[in-house]
PDB file of C-alpha atoms and ligand atoms in Angstrom:
ATOM      1  CA  MET A   1    -356.310-132.586  36.412  1.00  0.00           C
ATOM      2  CA  GLY A   2    -352.963-131.441  33.628  1.00  0.00           C
ATOM      3  CA  VAL A   3    -350.784-133.323  32.883  1.00  0.00           C
ATOM      4  CA  LEU A   4    -346.643-132.074  32.812  1.00  0.00           C
ATOM      5  CA  ASN A   5    -344.320-134.132  31.137  1.00  0.00           C
ATOM      6  CA  VAL A   6    -341.226-134.028  32.749  1.00  0.00           C
ATOM      7  CA  THR A   7    -339.034-136.515  30.236  1.00  0.00           C
ATOM      8  CA  PRO A   8    -336.628-135.441  28.339  1.00  0.00           C
ATOM      9  CA  ASP A   9    -338.275-135.936  24.807  1.00  0.00           C
ATOM     10  CA  SER A  10    -340.438-132.797  26.374  1.00  0.00           C
ATOM     11  CA  PHE A  11    -337.712-130.528  27.620  1.00  0.00           C
ATOM     12  CA  SER A  12    -334.237-130.406  27.781  1.00  0.00           C
ATOM     13  CA  ASP A  13    -333.532-132.392  30.270  1.00  0.00           C
ATOM     14  CA  GLY A  14    -334.688-133.426  33.482  1.00  0.00           C
ATOM     15  CA  GLY A  15    -333.071-131.462  36.321  1.00  0.00           C
ATOM     16  CA  ASP A  16    -331.670-128.155  35.688  1.00  0.00           C
ATOM     17  CA  PHE A  17    -332.387-124.617  35.699  1.00  0.00           C
ATOM     18  CA  PHE A  18    -334.153-124.497  31.815  1.00  0.00           C
ATOM     19  CA  ALA A  19    -336.543-127.576  32.903  1.00  0.00           C
ATOM     20  CA  ARG A  20    -337.714-126.032  35.754  1.00  0.00           C
ATOM     21  CA  ASP A  21    -338.349-122.997  34.437  1.00  0.00           C
ATOM     22  CA  THR A  22    -339.980-124.142  31.249  1.00  0.00           C
ATOM     23  CA  ALA A  23    -342.257-126.639  33.514  1.00  0.00           C
ATOM     24  CA  LEU A  24    -343.304-123.803  36.385  1.00  0.00           C
ATOM     25  CA  ARG A  25    -344.466-121.802  33.568  1.00  0.00           C
ATOM     26  CA  ARG A  26    -346.772-124.479  32.133  1.00  0.00           C
ATOM     27  CA  ALA A  27    -347.819-125.889  35.407  1.00  0.00           C
ATOM     28  CA  GLU A  28    -348.801-121.875  36.357  1.00  0.00           C
ATOM     29  CA  GLN A  29    -350.439-121.266  32.836  1.00  0.00           C
ATOM     30  CA  MET A  30    -352.117-124.780  33.309  1.00  0.00           C
ATOM     31  CA  VAL A  31    -353.574-123.563  36.516  1.00  0.00           C
ATOM     32  CA  ALA A  32    -354.280-120.507  35.502  1.00  0.00           C
ATOM     33  CA  GLU A  33    -356.422-121.891  32.764  1.00  0.00           C
ATOM     34  CA  GLY A  34    -358.715-123.958  35.785  1.00  0.00           C
ATOM     35  CA  ALA A  35    -356.776-126.909  36.840  1.00  0.00           C
ATOM     36  CA  ASP A  36    -357.783-128.185  40.036  1.00  0.00           C
ATOM     37  CA  ILE A  37    -354.262-131.229  40.569  1.00  0.00           C
ATOM     38  CA  ILE A  38    -351.181-130.715  38.692  1.00  0.00           C
ATOM     39  CA  ASP A  39    -349.553-134.151  37.344  1.00  0.00           C
ATOM     40  CA  VAL A  40    -345.783-134.394  37.066  1.00  0.00           C
ATOM     41  CA  GLY A  41    -344.686-137.772  35.525  1.00  0.00           C
ATOM     42  CA  GLY A  42    -341.376-138.588  34.142  1.00  0.00           C
ATOM     43  CA  GLU A  43    -341.453-141.812  33.141  1.00  0.00           C
ATOM     44  CA  SER A  44    -342.888-142.547  29.507  1.00  0.00           C
ATOM     45  CA  THR A  45    -345.407-144.814  29.448  1.00  0.00           C
ATOM     46  CA  ARG A  46    -346.114-144.289  25.904  1.00  0.00           C
ATOM     47  CA  PRO A  47    -346.717-147.107  23.857  1.00  0.00           C
ATOM     48  CA  GLY A  48    -343.431-148.891  23.598  1.00  0.00           C
ATOM     49  CA  ALA A  49    -341.796-147.031  25.593  1.00  0.00           C
ATOM     50  CA  ASP A  50    -338.386-148.216  27.379  1.00  0.00           C
ATOM     51  CA  ALA A  51    -338.300-148.393  31.433  1.00  0.00           C
ATOM     52  CA  VAL A  52    -336.579-145.350  32.743  1.00  0.00           C
ATOM     53  CA  SER A  53    -334.401-145.923  36.232  1.00  0.00           C
ATOM     54  CA  MET A  54    -334.845-144.999  39.586  1.00  0.00           C
ATOM     55  CA  GLN A  55    -332.587-142.521  40.072  1.00  0.00           C
ATOM     56  CA  ASP A  56    -333.564-141.098  36.484  1.00  0.00           C
ATOM     57  CA  GLU A  57    -337.331-141.041  36.868  1.00  0.00           C
ATOM     58  CA  ARG A  58    -336.201-138.961  40.987  1.00  0.00           C
ATOM     59  CA  ARG A  59    -333.678-136.601  38.789  1.00  0.00           C
ATOM     60  CA  ARG A  60    -336.634-135.675  36.624  1.00  0.00           C
ATOM     61  CA  VAL A  61    -339.815-135.460  38.986  1.00  0.00           C
ATOM     62  CA  VAL A  62    -338.688-134.156  42.022  1.00  0.00           C
ATOM     63  CA  PRO A  63    -336.683-130.519  41.710  1.00  0.00           C
ATOM     64  CA  VAL A  64    -339.724-130.231  39.617  1.00  0.00           C
ATOM     65  CA  ILE A  65    -342.217-130.876  42.492  1.00  0.00           C
ATOM     66  CA  GLU A  66    -340.369-129.507  45.124  1.00  0.00           C
ATOM     67  CA  ALA A  67    -340.901-126.178  42.674  1.00  0.00           C
ATOM     68  CA  LEU A  68    -343.852-126.127  42.075  1.00  0.00           C
ATOM     69  CA  ALA A  69    -345.276-127.611  45.166  1.00  0.00           C
ATOM     70  CA  ARG A  70    -344.279-124.673  46.845  1.00  0.00           C
ATOM     71  CA  ARG A  71    -345.682-121.903  44.115  1.00  0.00           C
ATOM     72  CA  LEU A  72    -348.820-123.545  43.262  1.00  0.00           C
ATOM     73  CA  PRO A  73    -351.982-123.016  45.255  1.00  0.00           C
ATOM     74  CA  VAL A  74    -353.396-126.628  44.010  1.00  0.00           C
ATOM     75  CA  PRO A  75    -351.696-130.022  44.810  1.00  0.00           C
ATOM     76  CA  VAL A  76    -349.365-131.703  42.430  1.00  0.00           C
ATOM     77  CA  SER A  77    -349.700-135.276  42.049  1.00  0.00           C
ATOM     78  CA  VAL A  78    -347.335-137.524  41.064  1.00  0.00           C
ATOM     79  CA  ASP A  79    -347.390-140.105  37.825  1.00  0.00           C
ATOM     80  CA  THR A  80    -345.292-143.562  39.236  1.00  0.00           C
ATOM     81  CA  SER A  81    -345.193-146.614  39.891  1.00  0.00           C
ATOM     82  CA  LYS A  82    -341.826-146.881  41.886  1.00  0.00           C
ATOM     83  CA  PRO A  83    -341.427-146.375  45.705  1.00  0.00           C
ATOM     84  CA  GLU A  84    -338.766-144.545  46.031  1.00  0.00           C
ATOM     85  CA  VAL A  85    -339.664-142.322  43.639  1.00  0.00           C
ATOM     86  CA  MET A  86    -342.771-142.237  45.558  1.00  0.00           C
ATOM     87  CA  ARG A  87    -341.235-141.177  48.944  1.00  0.00           C
ATOM     88  CA  ALA A  88    -339.019-138.221  47.405  1.00  0.00           C
ATOM     89  CA  ALA A  89    -342.027-137.103  45.621  1.00  0.00           C
ATOM     90  CA  ALA A  90    -343.863-136.902  49.096  1.00  0.00           C
ATOM     91  CA  ASP A  91    -340.623-135.226  50.634  1.00  0.00           C
ATOM     92  CA  ALA A  92    -340.736-132.347  47.646  1.00  0.00           C
ATOM     93  CA  GLY A  93    -344.844-132.072  48.633  1.00  0.00           C
ATOM     94  CA  ALA A  94    -346.233-134.165  46.440  1.00  0.00           C
ATOM     95  CA  SER A  95    -349.957-135.026  47.719  1.00  0.00           C
ATOM     96  CA  LEU A  96    -351.498-137.737  45.488  1.00  0.00           C
ATOM     97  CA  ILE A  97    -349.822-140.811  43.881  1.00  0.00           C
ATOM     98  CA  ASN A  98    -350.689-141.460  40.219  1.00  0.00           C
ATOM     99  CA  ASP A  99    -349.514-145.218  39.524  1.00  0.00           C
ATOM    100  CA  VAL A 100    -350.478-146.327  35.918  1.00  0.00           C
ATOM    101  CA  ARG A 101    -349.557-150.263  37.385  1.00  0.00           C
ATOM    102  CA  ALA A 102    -351.752-149.325  40.065  1.00  0.00           C
ATOM    103  CA  LEU A 103    -349.391-150.411  43.045  1.00  0.00           C
ATOM    104  CA  ARG A 104    -348.147-153.712  41.860  1.00  0.00           C
ATOM    105  CA  ALA A 105    -344.517-152.929  41.806  1.00  0.00           C
ATOM    106  CA  PRO A 106    -342.498-154.191  44.564  1.00  0.00           C
ATOM    107  CA  GLY A 107    -342.816-151.742  47.828  1.00  0.00           C
ATOM    108  CA  ALA A 108    -345.221-149.666  46.152  1.00  0.00           C
ATOM    109  CA  LEU A 109    -348.143-150.312  47.893  1.00  0.00           C
ATOM    110  CA  ALA A 110    -346.067-150.386  51.088  1.00  0.00           C
ATOM    111  CA  ALA A 111    -344.566-146.788  50.470  1.00  0.00           C
ATOM    112  CA  ALA A 112    -347.990-145.692  49.796  1.00  0.00           C
ATOM    113  CA  VAL A 113    -349.727-146.662  53.166  1.00  0.00           C
ATOM    114  CA  SER A 114    -346.870-145.069  54.893  1.00  0.00           C
ATOM    115  CA  LEU A 115    -346.996-142.425  53.331  1.00  0.00           C
ATOM    116  CA  GLY A 116    -350.825-141.586  53.851  1.00  0.00           C
ATOM    117  CA  LEU A 117    -351.568-140.054  50.410  1.00  0.00           C
ATOM    118  CA  PRO A 118    -354.438-140.749  47.999  1.00  0.00           C
ATOM    119  CA  VAL A 119    -353.724-142.755  45.294  1.00  0.00           C
ATOM    120  CA  CYS A 120    -355.628-143.411  41.673  1.00  0.00           C
ATOM    121  CA  LEU A 121    -355.310-147.089  40.607  1.00  0.00           C
ATOM    122  CA  MET A 122    -354.764-147.276  36.849  1.00  0.00           C
ATOM    123  CA  HIS A 123    -355.756-150.891  34.960  1.00  0.00           C
ATOM    124  CA  MET A 124    -353.002-151.743  32.405  1.00  0.00           C
ATOM    125  CA  GLN A 125    -352.787-155.150  30.644  1.00  0.00           C
ATOM    126  CA  GLY A 126    -348.667-155.966  30.359  1.00  0.00           C
ATOM    127  CA  GLU A 127    -345.948-153.352  30.461  1.00  0.00           C
ATOM    128  CA  PRO A 128    -346.326-150.446  28.712  1.00  0.00           C
ATOM    129  CA  ARG A 129    -342.388-151.759  26.039  1.00  0.00           C
ATOM    130  CA  THR A 130    -345.266-154.836  25.086  1.00  0.00           C
ATOM    131  CA  MET A 131    -348.678-153.843  25.627  1.00  0.00           C
ATOM    132  CA  GLN A 132    -350.222-152.750  23.041  1.00  0.00           C
ATOM    133  CA  GLU A 133    -348.878-156.134  20.864  1.00  0.00           C
ATOM    134  CA  SER A 134    -351.779-157.843  21.230  1.00  0.00           C
ATOM    135  CA  PRO A 135    -354.556-157.039  24.035  1.00  0.00           C
ATOM    136  CA  THR A 136    -356.626-159.546  24.626  1.00  0.00           C
ATOM    137  CA  TYR A 137    -359.977-159.694  26.452  1.00  0.00           C
ATOM    138  CA  GLY A 138    -363.483-161.765  27.198  1.00  0.00           C
ATOM    139  CA  ASP A 139    -365.246-158.760  28.532  1.00  0.00           C
ATOM    140  CA  VAL A 140    -363.089-155.967  28.746  1.00  0.00           C
ATOM    141  CA  VAL A 141    -365.349-153.770  31.654  1.00  0.00           C
ATOM    142  CA  ALA A 142    -365.746-156.579  33.554  1.00  0.00           C
ATOM    143  CA  GLU A 143    -362.322-158.013  33.917  1.00  0.00           C
ATOM    144  CA  VAL A 144    -360.610-154.173  34.202  1.00  0.00           C
ATOM    145  CA  GLY A 145    -363.535-154.160  36.783  1.00  0.00           C
ATOM    146  CA  ASN A 146    -362.423-157.443  38.533  1.00  0.00           C
ATOM    147  CA  PHE A 147    -358.743-155.912  38.557  1.00  0.00           C
ATOM    148  CA  LEU A 148    -359.344-152.408  40.256  1.00  0.00           C
ATOM    149  CA  LYS A 149    -361.741-154.471  42.958  1.00  0.00           C
ATOM    150  CA  ALA A 150    -358.816-157.043  43.250  1.00  0.00           C
ATOM    151  CA  ARG A 151    -356.498-153.929  43.626  1.00  0.00           C
ATOM    152  CA  ILE A 152    -358.983-152.297  46.131  1.00  0.00           C
ATOM    153  CA  ALA A 153    -358.875-154.887  48.588  1.00  0.00           C
ATOM    154  CA  ALA A 154    -354.972-155.204  48.657  1.00  0.00           C
ATOM    155  CA  CYS A 155    -355.073-151.859  49.789  1.00  0.00           C
ATOM    156  CA  LEU A 156    -357.228-152.025  52.557  1.00  0.00           C
ATOM    157  CA  ALA A 157    -355.806-155.112  53.472  1.00  0.00           C
ATOM    158  CA  ALA A 158    -352.619-153.222  53.580  1.00  0.00           C
ATOM    159  CA  GLY A 159    -354.184-150.511  55.236  1.00  0.00           C
ATOM    160  CA  LEU A 160    -354.881-148.160  52.888  1.00  0.00           C
ATOM    161  CA  PRO A 161    -358.568-146.748  53.436  1.00  0.00           C
ATOM    162  CA  GLY A 162    -361.016-146.709  49.911  1.00  0.00           C
ATOM    163  CA  GLU A 163    -361.621-143.010  51.583  1.00  0.00           C
ATOM    164  CA  ARG A 164    -358.176-142.362  49.834  1.00  0.00           C
ATOM    165  CA  LEU A 165    -358.589-144.578  46.150  1.00  0.00           C
ATOM    166  CA  LEU A 166    -359.403-143.444  42.349  1.00  0.00           C
ATOM    167  CA  LEU A 167    -359.519-146.043  39.660  1.00  0.00           C
ATOM    168  CA  ASP A 168    -359.115-145.111  35.966  1.00  0.00           C
ATOM    169  CA  PRO A 169    -359.776-147.534  33.539  1.00  0.00           C
ATOM    170  CA  GLY A 170    -356.337-147.106  31.887  1.00  0.00           C
ATOM    171  CA  PHE A 171    -357.449-145.574  28.729  1.00  0.00           C
ATOM    172  CA  GLY A 172    -354.981-146.787  25.824  1.00  0.00           C
ATOM    173  CA  PHE A 173    -352.532-149.402  28.598  1.00  0.00           C
ATOM    174  CA  GLY A 174    -353.153-152.838  26.636  1.00  0.00           C
ATOM    175  CA  LYS A 175    -356.592-151.688  24.828  1.00  0.00           C
ATOM    176  CA  ARG A 176    -357.374-151.919  21.496  1.00  0.00           C
ATOM    177  CA  LEU A 177    -360.247-149.229  20.194  1.00  0.00           C
ATOM    178  CA  ALA A 178    -362.471-151.818  20.460  1.00  0.00           C
ATOM    179  CA  HIS A 179    -361.697-152.097  23.896  1.00  0.00           C
ATOM    180  CA  ASN A 180    -360.989-148.371  24.963  1.00  0.00           C
ATOM    181  CA  LEU A 181    -364.790-147.970  22.952  1.00  0.00           C
ATOM    182  CA  ALA A 182    -366.619-150.252  25.506  1.00  0.00           C
ATOM    183  CA  LEU A 183    -364.597-149.135  28.397  1.00  0.00           C
ATOM    184  CA  LEU A 184    -365.815-145.645  27.997  1.00  0.00           C
ATOM    185  CA  ALA A 185    -369.738-146.559  27.139  1.00  0.00           C
ATOM    186  CA  ARG A 186    -369.674-148.583  29.907  1.00  0.00           C
ATOM    187  CA  LEU A 187    -367.907-146.177  32.182  1.00  0.00           C
ATOM    188  CA  PRO A 188    -370.923-146.229  34.794  1.00  0.00           C
ATOM    189  CA  GLU A 189    -371.071-149.311  35.474  1.00  0.00           C
ATOM    190  CA  LEU A 190    -366.941-148.973  37.017  1.00  0.00           C
ATOM    191  CA  ALA A 191    -368.267-145.527  38.621  1.00  0.00           C
ATOM    192  CA  GLU A 192    -370.636-148.236  40.631  1.00  0.00           C
ATOM    193  CA  ILE A 193    -367.461-150.149  42.245  1.00  0.00           C
ATOM    194  CA  GLY A 194    -367.369-146.982  44.272  1.00  0.00           C
ATOM    195  CA  PRO A 195    -363.856-144.948  44.208  1.00  0.00           C
ATOM    196  CA  PRO A 196    -364.214-141.401  41.671  1.00  0.00           C
ATOM    197  CA  LEU A 197    -363.395-141.766  38.760  1.00  0.00           C
ATOM    198  CA  LEU A 198    -359.729-140.374  36.689  1.00  0.00           C
ATOM    199  CA  VAL A 199    -360.090-140.840  33.120  1.00  0.00           C
ATOM    200  CA  GLY A 200    -357.311-140.121  30.536  1.00  0.00           C
ATOM    201  CA  ILE A 201    -357.804-139.619  26.669  1.00  0.00           C
ATOM    202  CA  SER A 202    -356.615-136.420  25.757  1.00  0.00           C
ATOM    203  CA  ARG A 203    -355.121-136.831  22.775  1.00  0.00           C
ATOM    204  CA  LYS A 204    -354.850-141.011  22.877  1.00  0.00           C
ATOM    205  CA  SER A 205    -354.177-142.744  19.631  1.00  0.00           C
ATOM    206  CA  MET A 206    -358.025-144.425  20.162  1.00  0.00           C
ATOM    207  CA  LEU A 207    -358.981-140.822  19.269  1.00  0.00           C
ATOM    208  CA  GLY A 208    -356.040-140.819  16.059  1.00  0.00           C
ATOM    209  CA  ALA A 209    -357.754-144.249  14.766  1.00  0.00           C
ATOM    210  CA  ILE A 210    -361.305-142.645  15.226  1.00  0.00           C
ATOM    211  CA  THR A 211    -360.527-139.619  13.132  1.00  0.00           C
ATOM    212  CA  GLY A 212    -357.153-140.177  11.339  1.00  0.00           C
ATOM    213  CA  ARG A 213    -355.715-137.403  12.544  1.00  0.00           C
ATOM    214  CA  PRO A 214    -352.227-137.232  14.083  1.00  0.00           C
ATOM    215  CA  VAL A 215    -351.424-135.921  18.261  1.00  0.00           C
ATOM    216  CA  ALA A 216    -352.004-132.384  17.014  1.00  0.00           C
ATOM    217  CA  GLU A 217    -355.187-132.305  15.450  1.00  0.00           C
ATOM    218  CA  ARG A 218    -357.178-134.415  18.455  1.00  0.00           C
ATOM    219  CA  LEU A 219    -358.023-131.891  20.950  1.00  0.00           C
ATOM    220  CA  PRO A 220    -362.156-131.383  19.517  1.00  0.00           C
ATOM    221  CA  ALA A 221    -361.799-135.802  19.397  1.00  0.00           C
ATOM    222  CA  GLY A 222    -360.533-134.998  23.423  1.00  0.00           C
ATOM    223  CA  LEU A 223    -363.474-132.495  24.305  1.00  0.00           C
ATOM    224  CA  ALA A 224    -365.690-135.396  23.008  1.00  0.00           C
ATOM    225  CA  ALA A 225    -364.730-137.569  24.785  1.00  0.00           C
ATOM    226  CA  ALA A 226    -364.142-135.104  28.182  1.00  0.00           C
ATOM    227  CA  VAL A 227    -367.336-134.194  27.878  1.00  0.00           C
ATOM    228  CA  LEU A 228    -369.173-138.463  27.484  1.00  0.00           C
ATOM    229  CA  ALA A 229    -366.819-138.913  30.470  1.00  0.00           C
ATOM    230  CA  ALA A 230    -367.720-136.436  32.843  1.00  0.00           C
ATOM    231  CA  ARG A 231    -371.585-137.431  32.177  1.00  0.00           C
ATOM    232  CA  SER A 232    -370.655-140.976  32.658  1.00  0.00           C
ATOM    233  CA  GLY A 233    -369.235-140.014  35.817  1.00  0.00           C
ATOM    234  CA  ALA A 234    -365.679-139.583  35.484  1.00  0.00           C
ATOM    235  CA  ARG A 235    -365.000-137.438  38.198  1.00  0.00           C
ATOM    236  CA  ILE A 236    -361.411-136.114  37.060  1.00  0.00           C
ATOM    237  CA  LEU A 237    -359.985-135.174  33.885  1.00  0.00           C
ATOM    238  CA  ARG A 238    -356.438-136.155  32.953  1.00  0.00           C
ATOM    239  CA  VAL A 239    -355.805-133.340  30.252  1.00  0.00           C
ATOM    240  CA  HIS A 240    -352.577-131.218  28.581  1.00  0.00           C
ATOM    241  CA  ASP A 241    -355.611-128.567  27.094  1.00  0.00           C
ATOM    242  CA  VAL A 242    -356.615-127.246  30.378  1.00  0.00           C
ATOM    243  CA  ALA A 243    -358.723-124.065  28.703  1.00  0.00           C
ATOM    244  CA  PRO A 244    -360.927-125.612  26.567  1.00  0.00           C
ATOM    245  CA  THR A 245    -361.928-129.043  28.651  1.00  0.00           C
ATOM    246  CA  VAL A 246    -362.939-125.689  31.300  1.00  0.00           C
ATOM    247  CA  ASP A 247    -365.076-124.775  29.061  1.00  0.00           C
ATOM    248  CA  ALA A 248    -366.388-127.716  28.198  1.00  0.00           C
ATOM    249  CA  LEU A 249    -366.679-129.427  31.318  1.00  0.00           C
ATOM    250  CA  LYS A 250    -368.925-126.093  32.695  1.00  0.00           C
ATOM    251  CA  VAL A 251    -371.665-126.378  29.698  1.00  0.00           C
ATOM    252  CA  VAL A 252    -371.806-130.096  30.733  1.00  0.00           C
ATOM    253  CA  ALA A 253    -372.137-128.802  34.180  1.00  0.00           C
ATOM    254  CA  ALA A 254    -374.522-125.923  33.222  1.00  0.00           C
ATOM    255  CA  VAL A 255    -376.783-128.694  32.090  1.00  0.00           C
ATOM    256  CA  ALA A 256    -376.213-130.903  35.016  1.00  0.00           C
ATOM    257  CA  ALA A 257    -377.771-128.324  37.120  1.00  0.00           C
ATOM    258  CA  ALA A 258    -380.307-127.307  34.800  1.00  0.00           C
ATOM    259  CA  THR A 259    -381.733-131.274  34.630  1.00  0.00           C
ATOM    260  CA  ALA A 260    -382.044-131.086  38.995  1.00  0.00           C
ATOM    261  CA  GLN A 261    -383.663-128.233  38.981  1.00  0.00           C
ATOM    262  CA  ALA A 262    -387.546-127.561  38.822  1.00  0.00           C
ATOM    263  CA  PRO A 263    -389.174-125.851  36.152  1.00  0.00           C
ATOM    264  CA  ALA A 264    -390.759-123.874  38.502  1.00  0.00           C
ATOM    265  CA  GLU A 265    -387.163-121.819  38.766  1.00  0.00           C
ATOM    266  CA  GLN A 266    -386.596-121.787  34.768  1.00  0.00           C
ATOM    267  CA  GLY A 267    -386.898-117.951  33.054  1.00  0.00           C
ATOM    268  CA  GLU A 268    -383.847-116.749  33.071  1.00  0.00           C
ATOM    269  CA  PRO A 269    -382.719-115.087  29.852  1.00  0.00           C
ATOM    270  CA  GLY A 270    -380.310-116.517  28.241  1.00  0.00           C
TER     271      GLY A 270
HETATM  272  C1  7PJ B   1    -352.584-141.825  31.935  1.00  0.00           C
HETATM  273  C2  7PJ B   1    -351.644-141.508  32.895  1.00  0.00           C
HETATM  274  C3  7PJ B   1    -353.912-142.284  32.349  1.00  0.00           C
HETATM  275  C4  7PJ B   1    -353.456-141.936  34.458  1.00  0.00           C
HETATM  276  C5  7PJ B   1    -350.515-141.412  31.392  1.00  0.00           C
HETATM  277  C6  7PJ B   1    -350.972-140.287  28.265  1.00  0.00           C
HETATM  278  C7  7PJ B   1    -349.822-141.446  29.041  1.00  0.00           C
HETATM  279  N1  7PJ B   1    -352.600-141.683  34.298  1.00  0.00           N
HETATM  280  N2  7PJ B   1    -350.211-141.609  32.865  1.00  0.00           N
HETATM  281  N3  7PJ B   1    -354.568-142.281  33.319  1.00  0.00           N
HETATM  282  N4  7PJ B   1    -351.505-142.169  30.276  1.00  0.00           N
HETATM  283  N5  7PJ B   1    -354.116-141.969  35.563  1.00  0.00           N
HETATM  284  O1  7PJ B   1    -350.548-139.346  28.759  1.00  0.00           O
HETATM  285  O2  7PJ B   1    -350.968-140.144  26.835  1.00  0.00           O
HETATM  286  O3  7PJ B   1    -354.929-142.688  31.375  1.00  0.00           O
HETATM  287  S1  7PJ B   1    -349.580-141.038  30.042  1.00  0.00           S
END
């Protein structure tokens, strides 16, 4: 899953032709590099970020999703928590809802049910503006798992079938480094819940905390994290750097295939 931010700090401004054209070219590049999904987000959910109005968010993402859904050979997902934006994005051709609030906003669950689209349910403790101030857990893996199970139950009760769900532990969303590391180390426990896991670690501050590197220099660390996540059962990786991640995942897949192969079939040179 390639990340396409259409927040004002990432593009000139939402809605105008320059922003749309830039977004389209960036998305086409990510698809050429091997992205299977393009995730379009118009709400900055970085730590400390202010909330954005529904109108602004819709104005940013809808024209981009419309252009992408018409021209890309892969599904377009919308990174939003707002039911009005979900509906407008679906009308514009989005085929996956990626919600960092796991359909907890008023009306979001009902919107997702009526749209009939698959949904990624992500765990977040608190809200982006304040979530990194004092994240607290007993057993972070158990608590994230219990939260995700409760959200699955809420979805099932509302008529959203389990086959339409993806789960995400929400790396960096109300979590300290130790919490993020525990979640990555014990990712297989979350994979056992059932729905496919989506994981986003690309360029995040946990990589900076481990390596001491600024955002622009976190690719090697992000590839290591992507490989570890894939080996632990993650099925979708949300990343900014598609081509290097695809290469890293090809190595993971090749080793996985060799692990499954019978010894008699070995012997190709290389
Ligand atoms: C995530 C996301 C993530 C899902 C963002 C960033 C922050 N959606 N949206 N999972 N992160 N599902 O990319 O640094 O980890 S925005």
